[in-house]
Amino acid sequence: MKKIFYLILCLALNSCFMFKENGIEVKIKNNSSEPITNVEFTTTERIEIIKVERIEPNESITEFLSMKINKSDGAYTLTFNRANGMKELSGGGYYTNGGSLDHWVDFEVENDTTIVKFDGPIY
């Protein structure tokens, strides 16, 4: 009887992962002293794009980038304009066969740099 219970428990837990949408959660926090504008987060394939017009200093946004149509390998890209008009590009991470290897990515925009943190898979 215990074996059946554990079997049902394992099947129930695994079924939760079957319905999880393919994609990645992105958080962009503006730690700089100026607003950033024309913020875009996407994949190499540029099928879906998260667009935010403006993020004020000490504000953050959190969005989910759906990757259910992606089919190939690639990386993630964040682009935005600083207050002085300079366009910045920050990228990284990796997805394969259209599937995200990470659950989330955090971008922290500083006055002179952008810090990127990915949640890597646990094997």
PDB file of C-alpha atoms in Angstrom:
ATOM      1  CA  MET A   1       0.000   0.000   0.000  1.00  0.00           C
ATOM      2  CA  LYS A   2       2.883   2.372   0.788  1.00  0.00           C
ATOM      3  CA  LYS A   3       4.417   1.685  -2.629  1.00  0.00           C
ATOM      4  CA  ILE A   4       1.195   2.713  -4.369  1.00  0.00           C
ATOM      5  CA  PHE A   5       1.007   5.890  -2.293  1.00  0.00           C
ATOM      6  CA  TYR A   6       4.598   6.868  -3.213  1.00  0.00           C
ATOM      7  CA  LEU A   7       3.969   6.036  -6.864  1.00  0.00           C
ATOM      8  CA  ILE A   8       0.887   8.278  -6.953  1.00  0.00           C
ATOM      9  CA  LEU A   9       2.770  11.033  -5.123  1.00  0.00           C
ATOM     10  CA  CYS A  10       5.659  10.904  -7.632  1.00  0.00           C
ATOM     11  CA  LEU A  11       3.272  10.961 -10.594  1.00  0.00           C
ATOM     12  CA  ALA A  12       1.369  13.902  -9.150  1.00  0.00           C
ATOM     13  CA  LEU A  13       4.548  15.930  -8.564  1.00  0.00           C
ATOM     14  CA  ASN A  14       5.883  15.183 -12.048  1.00  0.00           C
ATOM     15  CA  SER A  15       2.604  16.144 -13.683  1.00  0.00           C
ATOM     16  CA  CYS A  16       3.032  19.677 -12.306  1.00  0.00           C
ATOM     17  CA  PHE A  17       6.123  20.092 -14.491  1.00  0.00           C
ATOM     18  CA  MET A  18       4.290  18.914 -17.634  1.00  0.00           C
ATOM     19  CA  PHE A  19       1.976  21.931 -17.578  1.00  0.00           C
ATOM     20  CA  LYS A  20       4.673  24.539 -16.895  1.00  0.00           C
ATOM     21  CA  GLU A  21       4.892  26.993 -19.768  1.00  0.00           C
ATOM     22  CA  ASN A  22       8.200  27.159 -21.591  1.00  0.00           C
ATOM     23  CA  GLY A  23       9.866  30.511 -20.986  1.00  0.00           C
ATOM     24  CA  ILE A  24      11.846  32.593 -18.535  1.00  0.00           C
ATOM     25  CA  GLU A  25      10.906  35.149 -15.893  1.00  0.00           C
ATOM     26  CA  VAL A  26      12.879  38.378 -16.197  1.00  0.00           C
ATOM     27  CA  LYS A  27      13.342  41.045 -13.541  1.00  0.00           C
ATOM     28  CA  ILE A  28      14.899  44.375 -14.464  1.00  0.00           C
ATOM     29  CA  LYS A  29      15.840  46.692 -11.600  1.00  0.00           C
ATOM     30  CA  ASN A  30      17.085  50.207 -12.250  1.00  0.00           C
ATOM     31  CA  ASN A  31      19.678  50.965  -9.548  1.00  0.00           C
ATOM     32  CA  SER A  32      21.075  53.913 -11.501  1.00  0.00           C
ATOM     33  CA  SER A  33      20.402  57.563 -10.751  1.00  0.00           C
ATOM     34  CA  GLU A  34      18.644  58.184 -14.102  1.00  0.00           C
ATOM     35  CA  PRO A  35      15.643  56.565 -15.811  1.00  0.00           C
ATOM     36  CA  ILE A  36      16.210  53.996 -18.558  1.00  0.00           C
ATOM     37  CA  THR A  37      13.969  53.965 -21.631  1.00  0.00           C
ATOM     38  CA  ASN A  38      13.039  51.752 -24.604  1.00  0.00           C
ATOM     39  CA  VAL A  39      13.759  48.608 -22.610  1.00  0.00           C
ATOM     40  CA  GLU A  40      13.525  45.341 -24.573  1.00  0.00           C
ATOM     41  CA  PHE A  41      14.190  41.758 -23.482  1.00  0.00           C
ATOM     42  CA  THR A  42      14.125  38.953 -26.037  1.00  0.00           C
ATOM     43  CA  THR A  43      15.801  35.809 -27.336  1.00  0.00           C
ATOM     44  CA  THR A  44      18.123  35.417 -30.315  1.00  0.00           C
ATOM     45  CA  GLU A  45      15.116  34.373 -32.426  1.00  0.00           C
ATOM     46  CA  ARG A  46      13.195  37.568 -31.496  1.00  0.00           C
ATOM     47  CA  ILE A  47       9.813  35.792 -31.626  1.00  0.00           C
ATOM     48  CA  GLU A  48       8.475  37.332 -28.411  1.00  0.00           C
ATOM     49  CA  ILE A  49       9.720  40.641 -27.019  1.00  0.00           C
ATOM     50  CA  ILE A  50       9.077  42.220 -23.632  1.00  0.00           C
ATOM     51  CA  LYS A  51       8.930  45.984 -24.164  1.00  0.00           C
ATOM     52  CA  VAL A  52       8.886  48.591 -21.386  1.00  0.00           C
ATOM     53  CA  GLU A  53       8.874  52.262 -22.261  1.00  0.00           C
ATOM     54  CA  ARG A  54      10.546  53.562 -19.092  1.00  0.00           C
ATOM     55  CA  ILE A  55      11.904  52.347 -15.760  1.00  0.00           C
ATOM     56  CA  GLU A  56      12.564  55.030 -13.173  1.00  0.00           C
ATOM     57  CA  PRO A  57      15.486  54.939 -10.697  1.00  0.00           C
ATOM     58  CA  ASN A  58      14.919  52.430  -7.850  1.00  0.00           C
ATOM     59  CA  GLU A  59      12.020  50.830  -9.740  1.00  0.00           C
ATOM     60  CA  SER A  60      11.836  47.317 -11.116  1.00  0.00           C
ATOM     61  CA  ILE A  61       9.624  45.309 -13.420  1.00  0.00           C
ATOM     62  CA  THR A  62       9.028  41.570 -13.551  1.00  0.00           C
ATOM     63  CA  GLU A  63       7.658  39.882 -16.670  1.00  0.00           C
ATOM     64  CA  PHE A  64       7.478  36.388 -18.161  1.00  0.00           C
ATOM     65  CA  LEU A  65       8.907  35.820 -21.654  1.00  0.00           C
ATOM     66  CA  SER A  66       7.022  32.991 -23.320  1.00  0.00           C
ATOM     67  CA  MET A  67       9.182  30.722 -25.465  1.00  0.00           C
ATOM     68  CA  LYS A  68       6.528  28.223 -26.581  1.00  0.00           C
ATOM     69  CA  ILE A  69       7.164  28.977 -30.281  1.00  0.00           C
ATOM     70  CA  ASN A  70      10.990  29.040 -30.104  1.00  0.00           C
ATOM     71  CA  LYS A  71      12.659  26.106 -31.873  1.00  0.00           C
ATOM     72  CA  SER A  72      16.431  26.646 -32.022  1.00  0.00           C
ATOM     73  CA  ASP A  73      19.371  27.382 -29.714  1.00  0.00           C
ATOM     74  CA  GLY A  74      20.232  30.894 -28.613  1.00  0.00           C
ATOM     75  CA  ALA A  75      20.789  33.428 -25.859  1.00  0.00           C
ATOM     76  CA  TYR A  76      18.927  36.293 -24.171  1.00  0.00           C
ATOM     77  CA  THR A  77      19.384  39.999 -24.847  1.00  0.00           C
ATOM     78  CA  LEU A  78      18.460  43.120 -22.883  1.00  0.00           C
ATOM     79  CA  THR A  79      18.692  46.478 -24.666  1.00  0.00           C
ATOM     80  CA  PHE A  80      17.831  49.919 -23.298  1.00  0.00           C
ATOM     81  CA  ASN A  81      18.726  53.592 -23.612  1.00  0.00           C
ATOM     82  CA  ARG A  82      20.362  55.521 -20.809  1.00  0.00           C
ATOM     83  CA  ALA A  83      19.347  59.127 -20.035  1.00  0.00           C
ATOM     84  CA  ASN A  84      22.335  60.434 -22.016  1.00  0.00           C
ATOM     85  CA  GLY A  85      21.045  58.675 -25.162  1.00  0.00           C
ATOM     86  CA  MET A  86      23.588  55.839 -25.109  1.00  0.00           C
ATOM     87  CA  LYS A  87      22.114  52.497 -26.161  1.00  0.00           C
ATOM     88  CA  GLU A  88      23.229  49.578 -23.996  1.00  0.00           C
ATOM     89  CA  LEU A  89      23.132  45.894 -24.857  1.00  0.00           C
ATOM     90  CA  SER A  90      23.539  43.181 -22.257  1.00  0.00           C
ATOM     91  CA  GLY A  91      23.177  39.504 -22.955  1.00  0.00           C
ATOM     92  CA  GLY A  92      23.886  36.056 -21.732  1.00  0.00           C
ATOM     93  CA  GLY A  93      22.335  32.806 -20.746  1.00  0.00           C
ATOM     94  CA  TYR A  94      21.516  29.990 -23.109  1.00  0.00           C
ATOM     95  CA  TYR A  95      18.481  28.091 -24.289  1.00  0.00           C
ATOM     96  CA  THR A  96      18.443  24.953 -26.404  1.00  0.00           C
ATOM     97  CA  ASN A  97      15.903  23.523 -28.845  1.00  0.00           C
ATOM     98  CA  GLY A  98      13.642  26.442 -27.942  1.00  0.00           C
ATOM     99  CA  GLY A  99      13.617  25.485 -24.260  1.00  0.00           C
ATOM    100  CA  SER A 100      14.874  27.664 -21.441  1.00  0.00           C
ATOM    101  CA  LEU A 101      17.535  26.133 -19.229  1.00  0.00           C
ATOM    102  CA  ASP A 102      16.918  28.753 -16.526  1.00  0.00           C
ATOM    103  CA  HIS A 103      13.834  29.657 -14.481  1.00  0.00           C
ATOM    104  CA  TRP A 104      14.619  33.350 -14.140  1.00  0.00           C
ATOM    105  CA  VAL A 105      17.118  36.100 -14.930  1.00  0.00           C
ATOM    106  CA  ASP A 106      17.752  39.312 -12.962  1.00  0.00           C
ATOM    107  CA  PHE A 107      19.244  42.440 -14.517  1.00  0.00           C
ATOM    108  CA  GLU A 108      20.440  45.180 -12.180  1.00  0.00           C
ATOM    109  CA  VAL A 109      21.197  48.382 -14.080  1.00  0.00           C
ATOM    110  CA  GLU A 110      23.850  50.454 -12.315  1.00  0.00           C
ATOM    111  CA  ASN A 111      25.234  53.872 -13.317  1.00  0.00           C
ATOM    112  CA  ASP A 112      28.173  52.330 -15.187  1.00  0.00           C
ATOM    113  CA  THR A 113      27.325  48.658 -15.727  1.00  0.00           C
ATOM    114  CA  THR A 114      24.593  46.009 -15.820  1.00  0.00           C
ATOM    115  CA  ILE A 115      24.778  42.999 -13.492  1.00  0.00           C
ATOM    116  CA  VAL A 116      23.165  39.789 -14.787  1.00  0.00           C
ATOM    117  CA  LYS A 117      22.195  36.808 -12.603  1.00  0.00           C
ATOM    118  CA  PHE A 118      20.667  33.590 -13.955  1.00  0.00           C
ATOM    119  CA  ASP A 119      18.988  30.810 -12.034  1.00  0.00           C
ATOM    120  CA  GLY A 120      20.814  27.792 -13.384  1.00  0.00           C
ATOM    121  CA  PRO A 121      19.221  24.372 -13.503  1.00  0.00           C
ATOM    122  CA  ILE A 122      19.846  21.907 -10.702  1.00  0.00           C
ATOM    123  CA  TYR A 123      20.933  18.498 -11.942  1.00  0.00           C
TER     124      TYR A 123
END
